[in-house]
PDB file of C-alpha atoms in Angstrom:
ATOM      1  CA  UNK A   1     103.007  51.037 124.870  1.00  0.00           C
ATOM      2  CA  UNK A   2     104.337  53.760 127.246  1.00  0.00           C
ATOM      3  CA  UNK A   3     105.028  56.740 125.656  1.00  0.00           C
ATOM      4  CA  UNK A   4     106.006  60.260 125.903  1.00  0.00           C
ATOM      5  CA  UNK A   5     105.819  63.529 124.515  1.00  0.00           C
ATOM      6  CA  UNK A   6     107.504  66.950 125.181  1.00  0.00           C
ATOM      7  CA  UNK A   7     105.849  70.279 123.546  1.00  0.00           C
ATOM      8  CA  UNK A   8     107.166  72.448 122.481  1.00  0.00           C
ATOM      9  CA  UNK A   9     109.858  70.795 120.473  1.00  0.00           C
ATOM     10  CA  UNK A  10     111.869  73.914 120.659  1.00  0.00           C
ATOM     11  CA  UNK A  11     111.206  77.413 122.663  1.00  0.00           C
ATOM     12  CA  UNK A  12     112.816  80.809 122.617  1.00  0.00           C
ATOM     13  CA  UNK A  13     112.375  83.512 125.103  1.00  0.00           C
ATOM     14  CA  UNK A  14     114.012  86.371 126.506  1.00  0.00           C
ATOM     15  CA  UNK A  15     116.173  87.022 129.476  1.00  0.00           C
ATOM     16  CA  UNK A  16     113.137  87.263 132.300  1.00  0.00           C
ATOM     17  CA  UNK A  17     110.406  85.871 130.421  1.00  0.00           C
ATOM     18  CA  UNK A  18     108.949  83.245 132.454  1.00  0.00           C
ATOM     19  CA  UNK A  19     107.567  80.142 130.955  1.00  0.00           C
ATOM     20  CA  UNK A  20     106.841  76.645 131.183  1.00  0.00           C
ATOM     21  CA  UNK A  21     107.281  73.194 129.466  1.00  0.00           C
ATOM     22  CA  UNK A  22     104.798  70.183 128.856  1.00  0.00           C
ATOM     23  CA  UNK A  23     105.902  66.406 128.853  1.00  0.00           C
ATOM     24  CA  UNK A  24     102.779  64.192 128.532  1.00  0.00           C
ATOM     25  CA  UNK A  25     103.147  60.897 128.964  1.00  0.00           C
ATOM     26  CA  UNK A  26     101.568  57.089 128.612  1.00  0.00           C
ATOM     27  CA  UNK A  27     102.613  54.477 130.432  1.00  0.00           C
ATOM     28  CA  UNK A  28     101.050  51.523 132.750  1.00  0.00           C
ATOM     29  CA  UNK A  29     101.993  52.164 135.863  1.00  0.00           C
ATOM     30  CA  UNK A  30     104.348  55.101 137.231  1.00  0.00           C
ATOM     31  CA  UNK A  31     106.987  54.447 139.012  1.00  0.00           C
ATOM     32  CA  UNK A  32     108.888  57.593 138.759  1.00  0.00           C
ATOM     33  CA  UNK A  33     109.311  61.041 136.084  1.00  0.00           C
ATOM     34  CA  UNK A  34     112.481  62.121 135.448  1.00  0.00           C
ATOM     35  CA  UNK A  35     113.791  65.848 133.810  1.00  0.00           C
ATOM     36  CA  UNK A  36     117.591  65.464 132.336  1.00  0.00           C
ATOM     37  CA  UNK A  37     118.977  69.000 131.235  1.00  0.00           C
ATOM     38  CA  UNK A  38     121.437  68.236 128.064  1.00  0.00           C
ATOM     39  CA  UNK A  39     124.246  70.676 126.916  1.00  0.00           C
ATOM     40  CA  UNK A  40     125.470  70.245 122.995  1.00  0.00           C
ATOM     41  CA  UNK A  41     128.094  67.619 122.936  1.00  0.00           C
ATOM     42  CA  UNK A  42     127.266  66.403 126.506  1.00  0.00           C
ATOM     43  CA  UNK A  43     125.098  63.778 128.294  1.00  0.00           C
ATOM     44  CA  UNK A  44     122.184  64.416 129.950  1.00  0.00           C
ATOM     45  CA  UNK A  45     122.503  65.617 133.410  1.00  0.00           C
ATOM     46  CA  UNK A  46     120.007  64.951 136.104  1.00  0.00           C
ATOM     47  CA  UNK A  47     117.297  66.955 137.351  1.00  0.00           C
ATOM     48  CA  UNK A  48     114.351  66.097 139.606  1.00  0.00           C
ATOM     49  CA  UNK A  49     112.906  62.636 139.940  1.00  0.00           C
ATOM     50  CA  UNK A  50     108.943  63.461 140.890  1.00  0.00           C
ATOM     51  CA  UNK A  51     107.143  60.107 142.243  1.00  0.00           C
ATOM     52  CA  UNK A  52     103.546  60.858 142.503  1.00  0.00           C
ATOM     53  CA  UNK A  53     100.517  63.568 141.335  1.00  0.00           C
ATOM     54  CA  UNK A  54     100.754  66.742 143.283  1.00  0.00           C
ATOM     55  CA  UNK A  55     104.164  66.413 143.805  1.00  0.00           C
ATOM     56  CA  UNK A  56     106.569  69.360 143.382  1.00  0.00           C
ATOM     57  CA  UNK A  57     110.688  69.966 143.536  1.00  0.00           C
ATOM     58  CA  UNK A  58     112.971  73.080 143.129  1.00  0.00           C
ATOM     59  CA  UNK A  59     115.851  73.857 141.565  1.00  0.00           C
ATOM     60  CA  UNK A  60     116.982  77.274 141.571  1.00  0.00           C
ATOM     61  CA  UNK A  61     114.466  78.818 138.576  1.00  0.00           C
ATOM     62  CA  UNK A  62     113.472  75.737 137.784  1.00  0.00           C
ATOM     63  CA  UNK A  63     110.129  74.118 139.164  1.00  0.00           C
ATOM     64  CA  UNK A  64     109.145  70.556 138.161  1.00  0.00           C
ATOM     65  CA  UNK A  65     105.653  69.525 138.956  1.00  0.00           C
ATOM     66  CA  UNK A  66     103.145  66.361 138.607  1.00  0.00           C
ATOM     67  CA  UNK A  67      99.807  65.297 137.474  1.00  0.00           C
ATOM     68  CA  UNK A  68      98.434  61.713 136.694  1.00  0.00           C
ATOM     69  CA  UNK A  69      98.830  63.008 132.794  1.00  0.00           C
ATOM     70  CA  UNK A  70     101.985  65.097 132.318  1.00  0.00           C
ATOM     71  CA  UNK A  71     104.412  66.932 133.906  1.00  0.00           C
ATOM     72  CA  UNK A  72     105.476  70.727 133.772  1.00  0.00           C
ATOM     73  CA  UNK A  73     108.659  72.590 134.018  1.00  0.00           C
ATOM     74  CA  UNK A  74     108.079  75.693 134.841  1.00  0.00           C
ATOM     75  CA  UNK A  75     111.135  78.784 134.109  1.00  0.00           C
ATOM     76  CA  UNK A  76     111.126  81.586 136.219  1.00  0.00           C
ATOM     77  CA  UNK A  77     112.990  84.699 135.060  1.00  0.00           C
ATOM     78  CA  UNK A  78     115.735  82.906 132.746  1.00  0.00           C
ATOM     79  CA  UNK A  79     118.736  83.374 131.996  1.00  0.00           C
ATOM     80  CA  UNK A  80     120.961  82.443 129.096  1.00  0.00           C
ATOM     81  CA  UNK A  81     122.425  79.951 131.308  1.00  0.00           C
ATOM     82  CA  UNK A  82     119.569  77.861 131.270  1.00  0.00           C
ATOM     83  CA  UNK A  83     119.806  77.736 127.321  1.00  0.00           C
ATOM     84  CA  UNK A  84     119.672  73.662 126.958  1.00  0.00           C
ATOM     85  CA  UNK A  85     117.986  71.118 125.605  1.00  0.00           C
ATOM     86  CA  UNK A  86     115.580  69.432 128.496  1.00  0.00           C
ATOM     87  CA  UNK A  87     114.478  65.787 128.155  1.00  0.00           C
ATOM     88  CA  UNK A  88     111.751  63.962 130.299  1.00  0.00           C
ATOM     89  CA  UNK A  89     112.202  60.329 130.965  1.00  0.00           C
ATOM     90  CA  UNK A  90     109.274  57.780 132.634  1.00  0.00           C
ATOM     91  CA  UNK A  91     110.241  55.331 134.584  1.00  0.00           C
ATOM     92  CA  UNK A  92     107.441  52.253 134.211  1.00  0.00           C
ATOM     93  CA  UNK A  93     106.383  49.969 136.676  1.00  0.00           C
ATOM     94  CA  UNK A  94     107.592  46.532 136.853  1.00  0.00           C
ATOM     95  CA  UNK A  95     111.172  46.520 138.833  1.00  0.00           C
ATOM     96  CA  UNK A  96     113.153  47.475 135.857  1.00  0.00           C
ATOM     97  CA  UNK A  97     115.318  50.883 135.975  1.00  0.00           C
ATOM     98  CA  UNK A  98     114.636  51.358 132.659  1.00  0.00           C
ATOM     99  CA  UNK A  99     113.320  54.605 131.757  1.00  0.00           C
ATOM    100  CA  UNK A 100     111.281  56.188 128.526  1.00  0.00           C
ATOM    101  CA  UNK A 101     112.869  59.533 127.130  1.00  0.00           C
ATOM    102  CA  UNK A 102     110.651  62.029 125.437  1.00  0.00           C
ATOM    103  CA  UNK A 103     112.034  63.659 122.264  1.00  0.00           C
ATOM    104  CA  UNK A 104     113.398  66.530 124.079  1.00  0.00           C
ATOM    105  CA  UNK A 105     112.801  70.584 124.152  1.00  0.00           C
ATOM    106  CA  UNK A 106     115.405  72.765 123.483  1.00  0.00           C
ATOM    107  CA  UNK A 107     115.296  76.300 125.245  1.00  0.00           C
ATOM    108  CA  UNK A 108     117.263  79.635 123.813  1.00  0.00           C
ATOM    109  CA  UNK A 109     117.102  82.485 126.067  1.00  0.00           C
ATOM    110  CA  UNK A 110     118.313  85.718 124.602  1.00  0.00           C
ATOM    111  CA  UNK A 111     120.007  87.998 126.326  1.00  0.00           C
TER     112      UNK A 111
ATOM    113  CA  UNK B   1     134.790  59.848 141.568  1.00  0.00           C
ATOM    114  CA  UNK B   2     135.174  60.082 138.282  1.00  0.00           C
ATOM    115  CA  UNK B   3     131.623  59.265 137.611  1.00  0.00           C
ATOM    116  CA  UNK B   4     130.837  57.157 134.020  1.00  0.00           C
ATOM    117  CA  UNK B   5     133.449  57.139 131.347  1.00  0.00           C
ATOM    118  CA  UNK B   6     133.269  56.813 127.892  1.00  0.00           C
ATOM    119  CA  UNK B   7     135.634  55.982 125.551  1.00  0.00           C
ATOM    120  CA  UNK B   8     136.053  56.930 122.295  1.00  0.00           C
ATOM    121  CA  UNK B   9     134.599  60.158 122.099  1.00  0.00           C
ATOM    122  CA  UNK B  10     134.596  60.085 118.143  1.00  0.00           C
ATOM    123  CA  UNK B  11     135.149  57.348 116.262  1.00  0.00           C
ATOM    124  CA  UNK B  12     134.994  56.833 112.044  1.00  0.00           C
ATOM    125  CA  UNK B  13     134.141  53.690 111.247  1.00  0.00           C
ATOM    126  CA  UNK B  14     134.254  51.635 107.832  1.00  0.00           C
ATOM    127  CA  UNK B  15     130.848  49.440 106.894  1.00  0.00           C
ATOM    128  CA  UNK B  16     131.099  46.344 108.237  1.00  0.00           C
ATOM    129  CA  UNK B  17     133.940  47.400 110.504  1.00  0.00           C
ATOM    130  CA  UNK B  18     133.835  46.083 113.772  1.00  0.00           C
ATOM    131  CA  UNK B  19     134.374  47.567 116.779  1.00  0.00           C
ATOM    132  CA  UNK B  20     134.023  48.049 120.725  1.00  0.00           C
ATOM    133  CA  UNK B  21     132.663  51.216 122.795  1.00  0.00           C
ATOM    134  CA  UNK B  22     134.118  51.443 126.515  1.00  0.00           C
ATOM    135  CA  UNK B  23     132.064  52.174 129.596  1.00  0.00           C
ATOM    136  CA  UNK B  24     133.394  52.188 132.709  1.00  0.00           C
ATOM    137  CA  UNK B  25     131.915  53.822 136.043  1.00  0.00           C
ATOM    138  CA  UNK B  26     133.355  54.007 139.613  1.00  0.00           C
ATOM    139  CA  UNK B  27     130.027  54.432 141.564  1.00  0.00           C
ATOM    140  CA  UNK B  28     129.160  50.709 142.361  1.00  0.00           C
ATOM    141  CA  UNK B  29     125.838  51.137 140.387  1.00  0.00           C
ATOM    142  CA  UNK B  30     124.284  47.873 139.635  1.00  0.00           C
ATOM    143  CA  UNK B  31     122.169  49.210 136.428  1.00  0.00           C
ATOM    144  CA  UNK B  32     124.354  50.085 133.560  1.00  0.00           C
ATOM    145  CA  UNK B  33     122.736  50.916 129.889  1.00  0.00           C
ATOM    146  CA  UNK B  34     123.649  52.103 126.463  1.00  0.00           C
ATOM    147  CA  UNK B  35     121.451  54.541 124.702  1.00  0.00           C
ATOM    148  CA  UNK B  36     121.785  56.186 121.309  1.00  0.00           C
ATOM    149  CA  UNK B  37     120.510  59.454 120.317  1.00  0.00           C
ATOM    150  CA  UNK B  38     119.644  60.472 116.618  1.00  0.00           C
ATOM    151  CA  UNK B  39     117.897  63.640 115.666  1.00  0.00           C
ATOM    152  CA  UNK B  40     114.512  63.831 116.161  1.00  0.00           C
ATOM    153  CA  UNK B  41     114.290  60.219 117.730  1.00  0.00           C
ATOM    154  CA  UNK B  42     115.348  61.054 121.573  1.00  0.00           C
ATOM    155  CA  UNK B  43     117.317  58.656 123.359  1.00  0.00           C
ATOM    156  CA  UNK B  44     116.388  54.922 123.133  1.00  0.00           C
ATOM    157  CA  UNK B  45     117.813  51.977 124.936  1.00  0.00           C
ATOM    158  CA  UNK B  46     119.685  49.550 123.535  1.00  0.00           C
ATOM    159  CA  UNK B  47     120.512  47.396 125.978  1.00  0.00           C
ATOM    160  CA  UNK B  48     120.696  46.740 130.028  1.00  0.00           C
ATOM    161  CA  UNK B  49     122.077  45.256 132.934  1.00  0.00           C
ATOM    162  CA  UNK B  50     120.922  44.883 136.676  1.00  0.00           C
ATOM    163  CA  UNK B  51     124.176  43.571 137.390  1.00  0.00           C
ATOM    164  CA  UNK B  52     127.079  41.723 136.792  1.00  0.00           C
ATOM    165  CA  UNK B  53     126.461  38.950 134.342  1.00  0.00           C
ATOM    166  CA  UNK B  54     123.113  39.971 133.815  1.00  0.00           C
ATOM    167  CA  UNK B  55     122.113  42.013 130.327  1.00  0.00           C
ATOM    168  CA  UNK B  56     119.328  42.374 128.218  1.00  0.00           C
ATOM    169  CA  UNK B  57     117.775  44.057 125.587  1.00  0.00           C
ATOM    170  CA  UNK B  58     116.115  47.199 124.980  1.00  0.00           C
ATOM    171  CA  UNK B  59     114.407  48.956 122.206  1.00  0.00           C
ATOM    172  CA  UNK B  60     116.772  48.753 119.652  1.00  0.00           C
ATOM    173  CA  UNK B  61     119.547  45.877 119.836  1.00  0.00           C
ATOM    174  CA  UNK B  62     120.011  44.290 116.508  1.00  0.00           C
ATOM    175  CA  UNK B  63     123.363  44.700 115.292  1.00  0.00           C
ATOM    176  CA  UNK B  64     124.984  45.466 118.775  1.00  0.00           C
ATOM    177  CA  UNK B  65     125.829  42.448 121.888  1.00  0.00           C
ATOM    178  CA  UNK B  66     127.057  43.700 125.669  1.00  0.00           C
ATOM    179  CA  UNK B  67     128.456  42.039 128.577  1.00  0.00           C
ATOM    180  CA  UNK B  68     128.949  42.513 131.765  1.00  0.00           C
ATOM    181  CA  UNK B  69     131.703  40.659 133.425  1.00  0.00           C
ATOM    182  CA  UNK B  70     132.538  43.387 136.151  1.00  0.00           C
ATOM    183  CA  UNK B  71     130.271  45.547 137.967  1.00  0.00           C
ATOM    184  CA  UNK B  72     131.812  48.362 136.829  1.00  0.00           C
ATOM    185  CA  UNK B  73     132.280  48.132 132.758  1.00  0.00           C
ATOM    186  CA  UNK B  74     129.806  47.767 130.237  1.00  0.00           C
ATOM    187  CA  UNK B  75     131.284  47.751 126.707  1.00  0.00           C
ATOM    188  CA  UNK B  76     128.925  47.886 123.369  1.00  0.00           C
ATOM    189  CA  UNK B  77     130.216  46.275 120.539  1.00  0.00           C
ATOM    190  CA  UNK B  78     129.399  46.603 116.908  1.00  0.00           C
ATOM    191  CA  UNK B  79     129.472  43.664 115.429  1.00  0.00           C
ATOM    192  CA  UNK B  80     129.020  44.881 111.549  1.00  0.00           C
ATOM    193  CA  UNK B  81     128.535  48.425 111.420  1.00  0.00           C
ATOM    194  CA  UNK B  82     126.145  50.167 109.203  1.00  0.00           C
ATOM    195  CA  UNK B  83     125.387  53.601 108.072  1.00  0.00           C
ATOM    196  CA  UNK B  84     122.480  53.330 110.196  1.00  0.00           C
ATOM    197  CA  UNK B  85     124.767  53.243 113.496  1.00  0.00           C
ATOM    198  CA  UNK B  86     125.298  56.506 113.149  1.00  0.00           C
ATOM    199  CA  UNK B  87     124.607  58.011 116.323  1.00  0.00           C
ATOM    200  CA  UNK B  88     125.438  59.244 119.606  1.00  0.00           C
ATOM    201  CA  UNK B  89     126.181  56.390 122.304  1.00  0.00           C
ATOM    202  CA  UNK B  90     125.296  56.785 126.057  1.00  0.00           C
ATOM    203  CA  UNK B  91     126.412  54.872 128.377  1.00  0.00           C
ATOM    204  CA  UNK B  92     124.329  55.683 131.774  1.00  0.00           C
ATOM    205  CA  UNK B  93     124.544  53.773 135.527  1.00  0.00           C
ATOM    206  CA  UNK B  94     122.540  53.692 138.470  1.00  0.00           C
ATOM    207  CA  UNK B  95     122.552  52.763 142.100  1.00  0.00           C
ATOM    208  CA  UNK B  96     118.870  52.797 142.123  1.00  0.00           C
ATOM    209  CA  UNK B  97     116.507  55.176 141.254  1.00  0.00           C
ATOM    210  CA  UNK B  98     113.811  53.949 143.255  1.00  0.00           C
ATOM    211  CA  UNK B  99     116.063  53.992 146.400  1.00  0.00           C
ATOM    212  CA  UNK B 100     117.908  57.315 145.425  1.00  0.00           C
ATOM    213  CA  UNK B 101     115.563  59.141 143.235  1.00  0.00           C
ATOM    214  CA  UNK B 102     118.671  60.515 141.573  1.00  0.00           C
ATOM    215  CA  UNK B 103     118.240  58.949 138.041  1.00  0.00           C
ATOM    216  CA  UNK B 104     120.667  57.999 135.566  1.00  0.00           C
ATOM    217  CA  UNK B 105     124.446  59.219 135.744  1.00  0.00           C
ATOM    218  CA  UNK B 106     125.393  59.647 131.918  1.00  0.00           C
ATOM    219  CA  UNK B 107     128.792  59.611 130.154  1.00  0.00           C
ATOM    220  CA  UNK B 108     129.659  62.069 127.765  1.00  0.00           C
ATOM    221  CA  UNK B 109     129.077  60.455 124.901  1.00  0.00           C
ATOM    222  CA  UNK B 110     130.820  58.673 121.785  1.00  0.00           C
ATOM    223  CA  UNK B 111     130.010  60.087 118.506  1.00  0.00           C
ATOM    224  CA  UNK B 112     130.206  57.408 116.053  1.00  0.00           C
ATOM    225  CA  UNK B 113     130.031  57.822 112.422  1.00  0.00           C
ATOM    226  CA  UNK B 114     129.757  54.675 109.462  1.00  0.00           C
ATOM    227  CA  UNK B 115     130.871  55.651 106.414  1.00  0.00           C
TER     228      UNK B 115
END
């Protein structure tokens, strides 16, 4: 069963303090990992898509990277801004767009 | 562009009310879906289509039916609502991701609550 998991569930830090997010993940075949950001009261809005292991895409502070296992997102010097909740999504093999959501981390950054 | 629209936003529903949630995008995509999102659960699929006249099911699709007559709607309907339909509705539409490697483009959401 493809499957995945985000840790922390929920991570606080302060304005500057860099840090990084986990999404682990199960599935058959990879076709593609996706990061959403989510405001409250809004849908998920679109990230990076990352393909393959060793792969790597920017974003401003954000830095979304890929092993065979799990993917990080890394947070360089936030801001409150970036205060969200961030969901990773797999995208299985086998010609189907669906895609797999992880339970989702939400971020505070205090000023 | 207007991108994927959702309608309601909030909607109170009666159990075993029926009723209909709207999607609608202006992108051409060819993959539309409807997810809900509960606490604690993430989003899960409910159901899918690759294209007009073409749906099917996802995680979670007892109690709801889609169909997709147009390329660009994609209503959910309810046919008996429950307490348990409580949720948060996506609707979300793609060209391709494999092609575009831009994912899904989500609505805003319809918060539906069964009383």
């Amino acid at each position: 069963e493809d499957q995945v998991t985000q840790s922390p569930e929920a991570l606080r830090l302060q304005e500057g303090e860099s840090s990084s997010l986990n999404c682990s993940y199960t599935v058959s075949g990879l076709r593609g990992l996706f990061w959403y950001r989510q405001d409250p009261g809004k849908g998920p809005e679109f990230l990076f898509t990352l393909y393959s292991a060793g792969e790597e895409k920017e974003k401003e502070r954000l830095k979304a990277t890929l092993t065979k296992k799990e993917s990080f997102l890394h947070i360089t010097a936030p801001k409150p801004e970036d205060s969200a909740t961030y969901l990773c999504a797999v995208q299985p093999q086998g010609g189907s767009e669906k895609l797999v959501f992880g339970k989702g981390m939400k971020l505070t950054v205090n000023p | 562009n207007a991108g994927v629209t959702q309608t309601p936003k909030f909607q109170v529903l009666k159990t075993g009310q029926s009723m209909t949630l709207q999607c609608a995008q202006d992108m051409n995509h060819e993959y539309m879906s409807w997810y809900r999102q509960d606490p604690g659960m993430g989003l899960r699929l409910i159901h899918y289509s690759v294209g007009a006249g073409i749906t099917d099911q996802g995680e979670v699709p007892n109690g709801y039916n889609v169909s997709r007559s147009t390329t660009e709607d994609f209503p959910l309907r309810l046919l008996s609502a429950a307490p348990s339909q409580t949720s948060v509705y996506f609707c979300a539409s793609s060209y391709s991701t494999w092609v575009s490697g831009n994912g899904y483009t989500f609505g805003s959401g319809t918060r539906l609550t069964v009383v």
